[in-house]
């Protein structure tokens, strides 16, 4: 299985390139580096789906074969190029974690025969996380058909009966928080800082306990 970092957006709502942003004030990895690292831990190889290969450097990339088609164009191009199962992950999910990806892969391994897409679905809204999903090679004909019909919405590309859904609730939604606007980035930075403070406080308390 290949890991695919979805990084073909224009970042127009953000006003600057999201790929090189970091929510960590200590100079931690930017969002592209972090997403590549996550996928390397659970796939055989990783590619960056992008408009321009230079955007993905120093990582290997698969440029979009169709221009201005959004995430649909990226996944379509990847399936055409690789013809293998792909774990697709958006680059702008700063709180995505290994446990969430492992749960997705476990569901894919246990999926019903004949299903070709494994994806998270929010229980309250029915929204599917198309950019945190596994696409099998058998998805390609459906993308071809969608391309011909002008369909670009993922929930309409792969029929519901061919999808395996992993449910999650709003209380479990932090890994799916994505950054589109400057306000989202600021929220993520503050939340990350609070999480670091909590970890440091818990570490200090554990250290105090060990001294007794």
JSON list of C-alpha atoms in Angstrom, two decimals:
[
{"chain": "A", "resi": 1, "resn": "UNK", "atom": "CA", "xyz": [0.00, 0.00, 0.00]},
{"chain": "A", "resi": 2, "resn": "UNK", "atom": "CA", "xyz": [1.17, 3.50, -0.84]},
{"chain": "A", "resi": 3, "resn": "UNK", "atom": "CA", "xyz": [0.68, 6.57, 1.33]},
{"chain": "A", "resi": 4, "resn": "UNK", "atom": "CA", "xyz": [-0.48, 9.70, -0.49]},
{"chain": "A", "resi": 5, "resn": "UNK", "atom": "CA", "xyz": [-0.18, 13.19, 0.96]},
{"chain": "A", "resi": 6, "resn": "UNK", "atom": "CA", "xyz": [-2.84, 15.39, -0.63]},
{"chain": "A", "resi": 7, "resn": "UNK", "atom": "CA", "xyz": [-1.10, 18.71, -1.19]},
{"chain": "A", "resi": 8, "resn": "UNK", "atom": "CA", "xyz": [-2.47, 20.07, -4.46]},
{"chain": "A", "resi": 9, "resn": "UNK", "atom": "CA", "xyz": [-4.53, 22.96, -3.11]},
{"chain": "A", "resi": 10, "resn": "UNK", "atom": "CA", "xyz": [-3.88, 26.61, -3.90]},
{"chain": "A", "resi": 11, "resn": "UNK", "atom": "CA", "xyz": [-4.06, 27.73, -0.23]},
{"chain": "A", "resi": 12, "resn": "UNK", "atom": "CA", "xyz": [-6.12, 30.67, -1.46]},
{"chain": "A", "resi": 13, "resn": "UNK", "atom": "CA", "xyz": [-8.25, 30.82, 1.69]},
{"chain": "A", "resi": 14, "resn": "UNK", "atom": "CA", "xyz": [-5.16, 30.65, 3.88]},
{"chain": "A", "resi": 15, "resn": "UNK", "atom": "CA", "xyz": [-3.29, 33.35, 1.97]},
{"chain": "A", "resi": 16, "resn": "UNK", "atom": "CA", "xyz": [0.04, 31.48, 2.13]},
{"chain": "A", "resi": 17, "resn": "UNK", "atom": "CA", "xyz": [1.37, 27.99, 1.49]},
{"chain": "A", "resi": 18, "resn": "UNK", "atom": "CA", "xyz": [-0.09, 25.65, 4.12]},
{"chain": "A", "resi": 19, "resn": "UNK", "atom": "CA", "xyz": [2.48, 22.95, 3.42]},
{"chain": "A", "resi": 20, "resn": "UNK", "atom": "CA", "xyz": [5.28, 24.85, 5.13]},
{"chain": "A", "resi": 21, "resn": "UNK", "atom": "CA", "xyz": [3.34, 25.98, 8.19]},
{"chain": "A", "resi": 22, "resn": "UNK", "atom": "CA", "xyz": [4.02, 24.53, 11.64]},
{"chain": "A", "resi": 23, "resn": "UNK", "atom": "CA", "xyz": [1.67, 24.84, 14.59]},
{"chain": "A", "resi": 24, "resn": "UNK", "atom": "CA", "xyz": [4.58, 24.31, 16.97]},
{"chain": "A", "resi": 25, "resn": "UNK", "atom": "CA", "xyz": [6.41, 27.33, 18.30]},
{"chain": "A", "resi": 26, "resn": "UNK", "atom": "CA", "xyz": [9.59, 25.32, 18.82]},
{"chain": "A", "resi": 27, "resn": "UNK", "atom": "CA", "xyz": [10.36, 24.97, 15.12]},
{"chain": "A", "resi": 28, "resn": "UNK", "atom": "CA", "xyz": [8.84, 21.51, 14.81]},
{"chain": "A", "resi": 29, "resn": "UNK", "atom": "CA", "xyz": [8.10, 19.82, 11.47]},
{"chain": "A", "resi": 30, "resn": "UNK", "atom": "CA", "xyz": [5.90, 21.65, 9.00]},
{"chain": "A", "resi": 31, "resn": "UNK", "atom": "CA", "xyz": [2.62, 20.09, 7.94]},
{"chain": "A", "resi": 32, "resn": "UNK", "atom": "CA", "xyz": [4.06, 18.41, 4.85]},
{"chain": "A", "resi": 33, "resn": "UNK", "atom": "CA", "xyz": [6.92, 16.80, 6.80]},
{"chain": "A", "resi": 34, "resn": "UNK", "atom": "CA", "xyz": [4.59, 15.68, 9.58]},
{"chain": "A", "resi": 35, "resn": "UNK", "atom": "CA", "xyz": [2.09, 14.09, 7.19]},
{"chain": "A", "resi": 36, "resn": "UNK", "atom": "CA", "xyz": [4.80, 12.27, 5.26]},
{"chain": "A", "resi": 37, "resn": "UNK", "atom": "CA", "xyz": [6.17, 10.95, 8.55]},
{"chain": "A", "resi": 38, "resn": "UNK", "atom": "CA", "xyz": [2.77, 9.65, 9.64]},
{"chain": "A", "resi": 39, "resn": "UNK", "atom": "CA", "xyz": [2.27, 7.77, 6.38]},
{"chain": "A", "resi": 40, "resn": "UNK", "atom": "CA", "xyz": [5.79, 6.35, 6.35]},
{"chain": "A", "resi": 41, "resn": "UNK", "atom": "CA", "xyz": [4.96, 4.59, 9.59]},
{"chain": "A", "resi": 42, "resn": "UNK", "atom": "CA", "xyz": [2.10, 2.57, 8.11]},
{"chain": "A", "resi": 43, "resn": "UNK", "atom": "CA", "xyz": [2.65, 2.24, 4.33]},
{"chain": "A", "resi": 44, "resn": "UNK", "atom": "CA", "xyz": [5.29, 0.82, 2.01]},
{"chain": "A", "resi": 45, "resn": "UNK", "atom": "CA", "xyz": [6.16, 4.12, 0.35]},
{"chain": "A", "resi": 46, "resn": "UNK", "atom": "CA", "xyz": [4.91, 7.70, 0.29]},
{"chain": "A", "resi": 47, "resn": "UNK", "atom": "CA", "xyz": [4.16, 10.15, -2.53]},
{"chain": "A", "resi": 48, "resn": "UNK", "atom": "CA", "xyz": [2.94, 13.73, -2.46]},
{"chain": "A", "resi": 49, "resn": "UNK", "atom": "CA", "xyz": [-0.01, 14.49, -4.74]},
{"chain": "A", "resi": 50, "resn": "UNK", "atom": "CA", "xyz": [0.52, 18.04, -5.99]},
{"chain": "A", "resi": 51, "resn": "UNK", "atom": "CA", "xyz": [0.21, 20.47, -8.88]},
{"chain": "A", "resi": 52, "resn": "UNK", "atom": "CA", "xyz": [3.94, 21.20, -9.18]},
{"chain": "A", "resi": 53, "resn": "UNK", "atom": "CA", "xyz": [6.67, 18.67, -8.19]},
{"chain": "A", "resi": 54, "resn": "UNK", "atom": "CA", "xyz": [8.73, 21.51, -6.71]},
{"chain": "A", "resi": 55, "resn": "UNK", "atom": "CA", "xyz": [6.01, 22.01, -4.10]},
{"chain": "A", "resi": 56, "resn": "UNK", "atom": "CA", "xyz": [6.71, 18.52, -2.76]},
{"chain": "A", "resi": 57, "resn": "UNK", "atom": "CA", "xyz": [10.49, 18.71, -2.47]},
{"chain": "A", "resi": 58, "resn": "UNK", "atom": "CA", "xyz": [12.40, 16.97, -0.99]},
{"chain": "A", "resi": 59, "resn": "UNK", "atom": "CA", "xyz": [9.80, 14.20, -1.22]},
{"chain": "A", "resi": 60, "resn": "UNK", "atom": "CA", "xyz": [8.77, 12.19, -4.28]},
{"chain": "A", "resi": 61, "resn": "UNK", "atom": "CA", "xyz": [5.60, 13.35, -5.95]},
{"chain": "A", "resi": 62, "resn": "UNK", "atom": "CA", "xyz": [2.81, 12.52, -8.37]},
{"chain": "A", "resi": 63, "resn": "UNK", "atom": "CA", "xyz": [1.65, 15.67, -10.18]},
{"chain": "A", "resi": 64, "resn": "UNK", "atom": "CA", "xyz": [-2.00, 16.06, -11.10]},
{"chain": "A", "resi": 65, "resn": "UNK", "atom": "CA", "xyz": [-2.78, 14.83, -14.60]},
{"chain": "A", "resi": 66, "resn": "UNK", "atom": "CA", "xyz": [-5.89, 17.03, -14.73]},
{"chain": "A", "resi": 67, "resn": "UNK", "atom": "CA", "xyz": [-5.72, 20.71, -13.84]},
{"chain": "A", "resi": 68, "resn": "UNK", "atom": "CA", "xyz": [-7.94, 22.58, -11.38]},
{"chain": "A", "resi": 69, "resn": "UNK", "atom": "CA", "xyz": [-10.04, 19.56, -10.35]},
{"chain": "A", "resi": 70, "resn": "UNK", "atom": "CA", "xyz": [-9.33, 19.79, -6.63]},
{"chain": "A", "resi": 71, "resn": "UNK", "atom": "CA", "xyz": [-8.80, 16.67, -4.49]},
{"chain": "A", "resi": 72, "resn": "UNK", "atom": "CA", "xyz": [-10.74, 14.59, -7.01]},
{"chain": "A", "resi": 73, "resn": "UNK", "atom": "CA", "xyz": [-8.05, 15.27, -9.60]},
{"chain": "A", "resi": 74, "resn": "UNK", "atom": "CA", "xyz": [-5.32, 14.29, -7.18]},
{"chain": "A", "resi": 75, "resn": "UNK", "atom": "CA", "xyz": [-6.81, 10.94, -6.19]},
{"chain": "A", "resi": 76, "resn": "UNK", "atom": "CA", "xyz": [-7.75, 10.22, -9.81]},
{"chain": "A", "resi": 77, "resn": "UNK", "atom": "CA", "xyz": [-4.17, 10.91, -10.96]},
{"chain": "A", "resi": 78, "resn": "UNK", "atom": "CA", "xyz": [-2.70, 8.76, -8.19]},
{"chain": "A", "resi": 79, "resn": "UNK", "atom": "CA", "xyz": [-4.93, 5.78, -9.00]},
{"chain": "A", "resi": 80, "resn": "UNK", "atom": "CA", "xyz": [-4.09, 6.06, -12.71]},
{"chain": "A", "resi": 81, "resn": "UNK", "atom": "CA", "xyz": [-0.36, 6.18, -11.95]},
{"chain": "A", "resi": 82, "resn": "UNK", "atom": "CA", "xyz": [0.02, 3.53, -9.23]},
{"chain": "A", "resi": 83, "resn": "UNK", "atom": "CA", "xyz": [-2.82, 1.00, -9.76]},
{"chain": "A", "resi": 84, "resn": "UNK", "atom": "CA", "xyz": [-2.32, -0.09, -6.14]},
{"chain": "A", "resi": 85, "resn": "UNK", "atom": "CA", "xyz": [-4.19, 0.48, -2.86]},
{"chain": "A", "resi": 86, "resn": "UNK", "atom": "CA", "xyz": [-3.55, 4.00, -1.59]},
{"chain": "A", "resi": 87, "resn": "UNK", "atom": "CA", "xyz": [-3.99, 5.53, 1.85]},
{"chain": "A", "resi": 88, "resn": "UNK", "atom": "CA", "xyz": [-4.90, 9.14, 1.16]},
{"chain": "A", "resi": 89, "resn": "UNK", "atom": "CA", "xyz": [-4.28, 11.78, 3.83]},
{"chain": "A", "resi": 90, "resn": "UNK", "atom": "CA", "xyz": [-4.79, 15.53, 3.57]},
{"chain": "A", "resi": 91, "resn": "UNK", "atom": "CA", "xyz": [-1.73, 17.61, 4.46]},
{"chain": "A", "resi": 92, "resn": "UNK", "atom": "CA", "xyz": [-3.67, 20.14, 6.59]},
{"chain": "A", "resi": 93, "resn": "UNK", "atom": "CA", "xyz": [-4.67, 17.93, 9.53]},
{"chain": "A", "resi": 94, "resn": "UNK", "atom": "CA", "xyz": [-2.27, 18.99, 12.31]},
{"chain": "A", "resi": 95, "resn": "UNK", "atom": "CA", "xyz": [-3.76, 16.65, 14.95]},
{"chain": "A", "resi": 96, "resn": "UNK", "atom": "CA", "xyz": [-4.04, 13.49, 12.85]},
{"chain": "A", "resi": 97, "resn": "UNK", "atom": "CA", "xyz": [-2.36, 10.61, 14.67]},
{"chain": "A", "resi": 98, "resn": "UNK", "atom": "CA", "xyz": [-1.12, 7.07, 14.18]},
{"chain": "A", "resi": 99, "resn": "UNK", "atom": "CA", "xyz": [-4.00, 5.55, 16.18]},
{"chain": "A", "resi": 100, "resn": "UNK", "atom": "CA", "xyz": [-6.59, 7.06, 13.82]},
{"chain": "A", "resi": 101, "resn": "UNK", "atom": "CA", "xyz": [-4.76, 5.73, 10.78]},
{"chain": "A", "resi": 102, "resn": "UNK", "atom": "CA", "xyz": [-4.33, 2.32, 12.40]},
{"chain": "A", "resi": 103, "resn": "UNK", "atom": "CA", "xyz": [-8.06, 2.13, 13.07]},
{"chain": "A", "resi": 104, "resn": "UNK", "atom": "CA", "xyz": [-8.75, 2.92, 9.41]},
{"chain": "A", "resi": 105, "resn": "UNK", "atom": "CA", "xyz": [-6.33, 0.24, 8.21]},
{"chain": "A", "resi": 106, "resn": "UNK", "atom": "CA", "xyz": [-7.82, -2.34, 10.59]},
{"chain": "A", "resi": 107, "resn": "UNK", "atom": "CA", "xyz": [-11.27, -1.62, 9.16]},
{"chain": "A", "resi": 108, "resn": "UNK", "atom": "CA", "xyz": [-9.88, -1.97, 5.65]},
{"chain": "A", "resi": 109, "resn": "UNK", "atom": "CA", "xyz": [-8.36, -5.36, 6.51]},
{"chain": "A", "resi": 110, "resn": "UNK", "atom": "CA", "xyz": [-11.71, -6.55, 7.91]},
{"chain": "A", "resi": 111, "resn": "UNK", "atom": "CA", "xyz": [-13.89, -4.97, 5.21]},
{"chain": "A", "resi": 112, "resn": "UNK", "atom": "CA", "xyz": [-16.68, -6.86, 3.50]},
{"chain": "A", "resi": 113, "resn": "UNK", "atom": "CA", "xyz": [-15.77, -8.50, 0.24]},
{"chain": "A", "resi": 114, "resn": "UNK", "atom": "CA", "xyz": [-16.44, -6.23, -2.71]},
{"chain": "A", "resi": 115, "resn": "UNK", "atom": "CA", "xyz": [-16.04, -2.90, -0.92]},
{"chain": "A", "resi": 116, "resn": "UNK", "atom": "CA", "xyz": [-13.42, -0.71, -2.57]},
{"chain": "A", "resi": 117, "resn": "UNK", "atom": "CA", "xyz": [-13.17, 2.39, -0.35]},
{"chain": "A", "resi": 118, "resn": "UNK", "atom": "CA", "xyz": [-12.59, 2.53, 3.40]},
{"chain": "A", "resi": 119, "resn": "UNK", "atom": "CA", "xyz": [-13.36, 5.88, 4.98]},
{"chain": "A", "resi": 120, "resn": "UNK", "atom": "CA", "xyz": [-14.32, 7.60, 8.22]},
{"chain": "A", "resi": 121, "resn": "UNK", "atom": "CA", "xyz": [-17.91, 8.83, 8.54]},
{"chain": "A", "resi": 122, "resn": "UNK", "atom": "CA", "xyz": [-19.17, 11.23, 11.19]},
{"chain": "A", "resi": 123, "resn": "UNK", "atom": "CA", "xyz": [-22.13, 9.74, 13.02]},
{"chain": "A", "resi": 124, "resn": "UNK", "atom": "CA", "xyz": [-24.01, 13.00, 13.56]},
{"chain": "A", "resi": 125, "resn": "UNK", "atom": "CA", "xyz": [-23.82, 14.34, 10.00]},
{"chain": "A", "resi": 126, "resn": "UNK", "atom": "CA", "xyz": [-23.05, 11.37, 7.75]},
{"chain": "A", "resi": 127, "resn": "UNK", "atom": "CA", "xyz": [-20.10, 13.31, 6.31]},
{"chain": "A", "resi": 128, "resn": "UNK", "atom": "CA", "xyz": [-17.35, 11.06, 4.96]},
{"chain": "A", "resi": 129, "resn": "UNK", "atom": "CA", "xyz": [-13.67, 11.93, 5.37]},
{"chain": "A", "resi": 130, "resn": "UNK", "atom": "CA", "xyz": [-12.68, 11.30, 1.77]},
{"chain": "A", "resi": 131, "resn": "UNK", "atom": "CA", "xyz": [-9.15, 12.60, 2.40]},
{"chain": "A", "resi": 132, "resn": "UNK", "atom": "CA", "xyz": [-8.56, 10.18, 5.27]},
{"chain": "A", "resi": 133, "resn": "UNK", "atom": "CA", "xyz": [-9.41, 7.06, 3.29]},
{"chain": "A", "resi": 134, "resn": "UNK", "atom": "CA", "xyz": [-8.10, 3.97, 1.57]},
{"chain": "A", "resi": 135, "resn": "UNK", "atom": "CA", "xyz": [-8.90, 3.60, -2.13]},
{"chain": "A", "resi": 136, "resn": "UNK", "atom": "CA", "xyz": [-8.51, 0.23, -3.81]},
{"chain": "A", "resi": 137, "resn": "UNK", "atom": "CA", "xyz": [-7.41, -0.03, -7.48]},
{"chain": "A", "resi": 138, "resn": "UNK", "atom": "CA", "xyz": [-11.00, -1.05, -8.32]},
{"chain": "A", "resi": 139, "resn": "UNK", "atom": "CA", "xyz": [-12.01, 2.55, -7.58]},
{"chain": "A", "resi": 140, "resn": "UNK", "atom": "CA", "xyz": [-10.40, 3.71, -10.83]},
{"chain": "A", "resi": 141, "resn": "UNK", "atom": "CA", "xyz": [-13.33, 2.83, -13.16]},
{"chain": "A", "resi": 142, "resn": "UNK", "atom": "CA", "xyz": [-15.64, 4.79, -10.88]},
{"chain": "A", "resi": 143, "resn": "UNK", "atom": "CA", "xyz": [-13.33, 7.80, -11.07]},
{"chain": "A", "resi": 144, "resn": "UNK", "atom": "CA", "xyz": [-13.22, 7.44, -14.85]},
{"chain": "A", "resi": 145, "resn": "UNK", "atom": "CA", "xyz": [-17.01, 7.44, -14.95]},
{"chain": "A", "resi": 146, "resn": "UNK", "atom": "CA", "xyz": [-17.21, 10.44, -12.62]},
{"chain": "A", "resi": 147, "resn": "UNK", "atom": "CA", "xyz": [-14.69, 12.30, -14.78]},
{"chain": "A", "resi": 148, "resn": "UNK", "atom": "CA", "xyz": [-16.83, 11.73, -17.87]},
{"chain": "A", "resi": 149, "resn": "UNK", "atom": "CA", "xyz": [-20.00, 12.87, -16.07]},
{"chain": "A", "resi": 150, "resn": "UNK", "atom": "CA", "xyz": [-18.43, 15.92, -14.45]},
{"chain": "A", "resi": 151, "resn": "UNK", "atom": "CA", "xyz": [-18.86, 14.55, -10.92]},
{"chain": "A", "resi": 152, "resn": "UNK", "atom": "CA", "xyz": [-16.23, 15.72, -8.45]},
{"chain": "A", "resi": 153, "resn": "UNK", "atom": "CA", "xyz": [-17.88, 15.09, -5.05]},
{"chain": "A", "resi": 154, "resn": "UNK", "atom": "CA", "xyz": [-16.32, 12.01, -3.45]},
{"chain": "A", "resi": 155, "resn": "UNK", "atom": "CA", "xyz": [-19.56, 10.82, -1.84]},
{"chain": "A", "resi": 156, "resn": "UNK", "atom": "CA", "xyz": [-21.01, 10.62, -5.36]},
{"chain": "A", "resi": 157, "resn": "UNK", "atom": "CA", "xyz": [-17.97, 9.00, -7.00]},
{"chain": "A", "resi": 158, "resn": "UNK", "atom": "CA", "xyz": [-17.91, 5.75, -5.03]},
{"chain": "A", "resi": 159, "resn": "UNK", "atom": "CA", "xyz": [-21.43, 4.38, -4.28]},
{"chain": "A", "resi": 160, "resn": "UNK", "atom": "CA", "xyz": [-22.27, 3.98, -0.61]},
{"chain": "A", "resi": 161, "resn": "UNK", "atom": "CA", "xyz": [-22.72, 0.23, -1.01]},
{"chain": "A", "resi": 162, "resn": "UNK", "atom": "CA", "xyz": [-19.07, -0.08, -2.10]},
{"chain": "A", "resi": 163, "resn": "UNK", "atom": "CA", "xyz": [-17.71, 1.79, 0.90]},
{"chain": "A", "resi": 164, "resn": "UNK", "atom": "CA", "xyz": [-16.67, 0.55, 4.34]},
{"chain": "A", "resi": 165, "resn": "UNK", "atom": "CA", "xyz": [-17.43, 3.23, 6.92]},
{"chain": "A", "resi": 166, "resn": "UNK", "atom": "CA", "xyz": [-15.56, 3.72, 10.18]},
{"chain": "A", "resi": 167, "resn": "UNK", "atom": "CA", "xyz": [-17.85, 5.74, 12.49]},
{"chain": "A", "resi": 168, "resn": "UNK", "atom": "CA", "xyz": [-16.64, 8.56, 14.70]},
{"chain": "A", "resi": 169, "resn": "UNK", "atom": "CA", "xyz": [-18.49, 11.13, 16.79]},
{"chain": "A", "resi": 170, "resn": "UNK", "atom": "CA", "xyz": [-17.95, 14.84, 17.27]},
{"chain": "A", "resi": 171, "resn": "UNK", "atom": "CA", "xyz": [-16.24, 14.09, 20.56]},
{"chain": "A", "resi": 172, "resn": "UNK", "atom": "CA", "xyz": [-13.60, 12.16, 18.59]},
{"chain": "A", "resi": 173, "resn": "UNK", "atom": "CA", "xyz": [-13.20, 14.77, 15.85]},
{"chain": "A", "resi": 174, "resn": "UNK", "atom": "CA", "xyz": [-9.89, 16.42, 16.82]},
{"chain": "A", "resi": 175, "resn": "UNK", "atom": "CA", "xyz": [-7.76, 14.37, 14.35]},
{"chain": "A", "resi": 176, "resn": "UNK", "atom": "CA", "xyz": [-10.01, 15.64, 11.53]},
{"chain": "A", "resi": 177, "resn": "UNK", "atom": "CA", "xyz": [-9.60, 19.33, 12.39]},
{"chain": "A", "resi": 178, "resn": "UNK", "atom": "CA", "xyz": [-8.23, 20.95, 9.24]},
{"chain": "A", "resi": 179, "resn": "UNK", "atom": "CA", "xyz": [-6.65, 24.30, 8.55]},
{"chain": "A", "resi": 180, "resn": "UNK", "atom": "CA", "xyz": [-8.25, 26.38, 5.79]},
{"chain": "A", "resi": 181, "resn": "UNK", "atom": "CA", "xyz": [-8.15, 29.93, 7.13]},
{"chain": "A", "resi": 182, "resn": "UNK", "atom": "CA", "xyz": [-5.70, 31.99, 9.23]},
{"chain": "A", "resi": 183, "resn": "UNK", "atom": "CA", "xyz": [-8.15, 31.73, 12.16]},
{"chain": "A", "resi": 184, "resn": "UNK", "atom": "CA", "xyz": [-7.97, 27.92, 11.95]},
{"chain": "A", "resi": 185, "resn": "UNK", "atom": "CA", "xyz": [-4.18, 28.10, 12.09]},
{"chain": "A", "resi": 186, "resn": "UNK", "atom": "CA", "xyz": [-4.28, 30.31, 15.18]},
{"chain": "A", "resi": 187, "resn": "UNK", "atom": "CA", "xyz": [-6.73, 27.95, 16.91]},
{"chain": "A", "resi": 188, "resn": "UNK", "atom": "CA", "xyz": [-4.45, 25.00, 16.10]},
{"chain": "A", "resi": 189, "resn": "UNK", "atom": "CA", "xyz": [-1.38, 26.82, 17.45]},
{"chain": "A", "resi": 190, "resn": "UNK", "atom": "CA", "xyz": [-3.11, 27.68, 20.72]},
{"chain": "A", "resi": 191, "resn": "UNK", "atom": "CA", "xyz": [-4.51, 24.19, 21.13]},
{"chain": "A", "resi": 192, "resn": "UNK", "atom": "CA", "xyz": [-1.10, 22.64, 20.45]},
{"chain": "A", "resi": 193, "resn": "UNK", "atom": "CA", "xyz": [0.46, 24.93, 23.06]},
{"chain": "A", "resi": 194, "resn": "UNK", "atom": "CA", "xyz": [-2.15, 23.89, 25.64]},
{"chain": "A", "resi": 195, "resn": "UNK", "atom": "CA", "xyz": [-1.54, 20.23, 24.86]},
{"chain": "A", "resi": 196, "resn": "UNK", "atom": "CA", "xyz": [2.22, 20.71, 25.32]},
{"chain": "A", "resi": 197, "resn": "UNK", "atom": "CA", "xyz": [1.67, 22.46, 28.66]},
{"chain": "A", "resi": 198, "resn": "UNK", "atom": "CA", "xyz": [-0.54, 19.60, 29.82]},
{"chain": "A", "resi": 199, "resn": "UNK", "atom": "CA", "xyz": [2.06, 17.02, 28.83]},
{"chain": "A", "resi": 200, "resn": "UNK", "atom": "CA", "xyz": [4.81, 18.95, 30.61]},
{"chain": "A", "resi": 201, "resn": "UNK", "atom": "CA", "xyz": [2.68, 19.29, 33.76]},
{"chain": "A", "resi": 202, "resn": "UNK", "atom": "CA", "xyz": [1.85, 15.57, 33.78]},
{"chain": "A", "resi": 203, "resn": "UNK", "atom": "CA", "xyz": [5.53, 14.74, 33.24]},
{"chain": "A", "resi": 204, "resn": "UNK", "atom": "CA", "xyz": [6.51, 16.94, 36.16]},
{"chain": "A", "resi": 205, "resn": "UNK", "atom": "CA", "xyz": [3.93, 15.28, 38.42]},
{"chain": "A", "resi": 206, "resn": "UNK", "atom": "CA", "xyz": [5.21, 11.83, 37.47]},
{"chain": "A", "resi": 207, "resn": "UNK", "atom": "CA", "xyz": [8.72, 12.96, 38.31]},
{"chain": "A", "resi": 208, "resn": "UNK", "atom": "CA", "xyz": [7.61, 14.16, 41.74]},
{"chain": "A", "resi": 209, "resn": "UNK", "atom": "CA", "xyz": [5.90, 10.83, 42.45]},
{"chain": "A", "resi": 210, "resn": "UNK", "atom": "CA", "xyz": [9.09, 8.93, 41.60]},
{"chain": "A", "resi": 211, "resn": "UNK", "atom": "CA", "xyz": [11.04, 10.90, 44.21]},
{"chain": "A", "resi": 212, "resn": "UNK", "atom": "CA", "xyz": [8.84, 9.62, 47.06]}
]
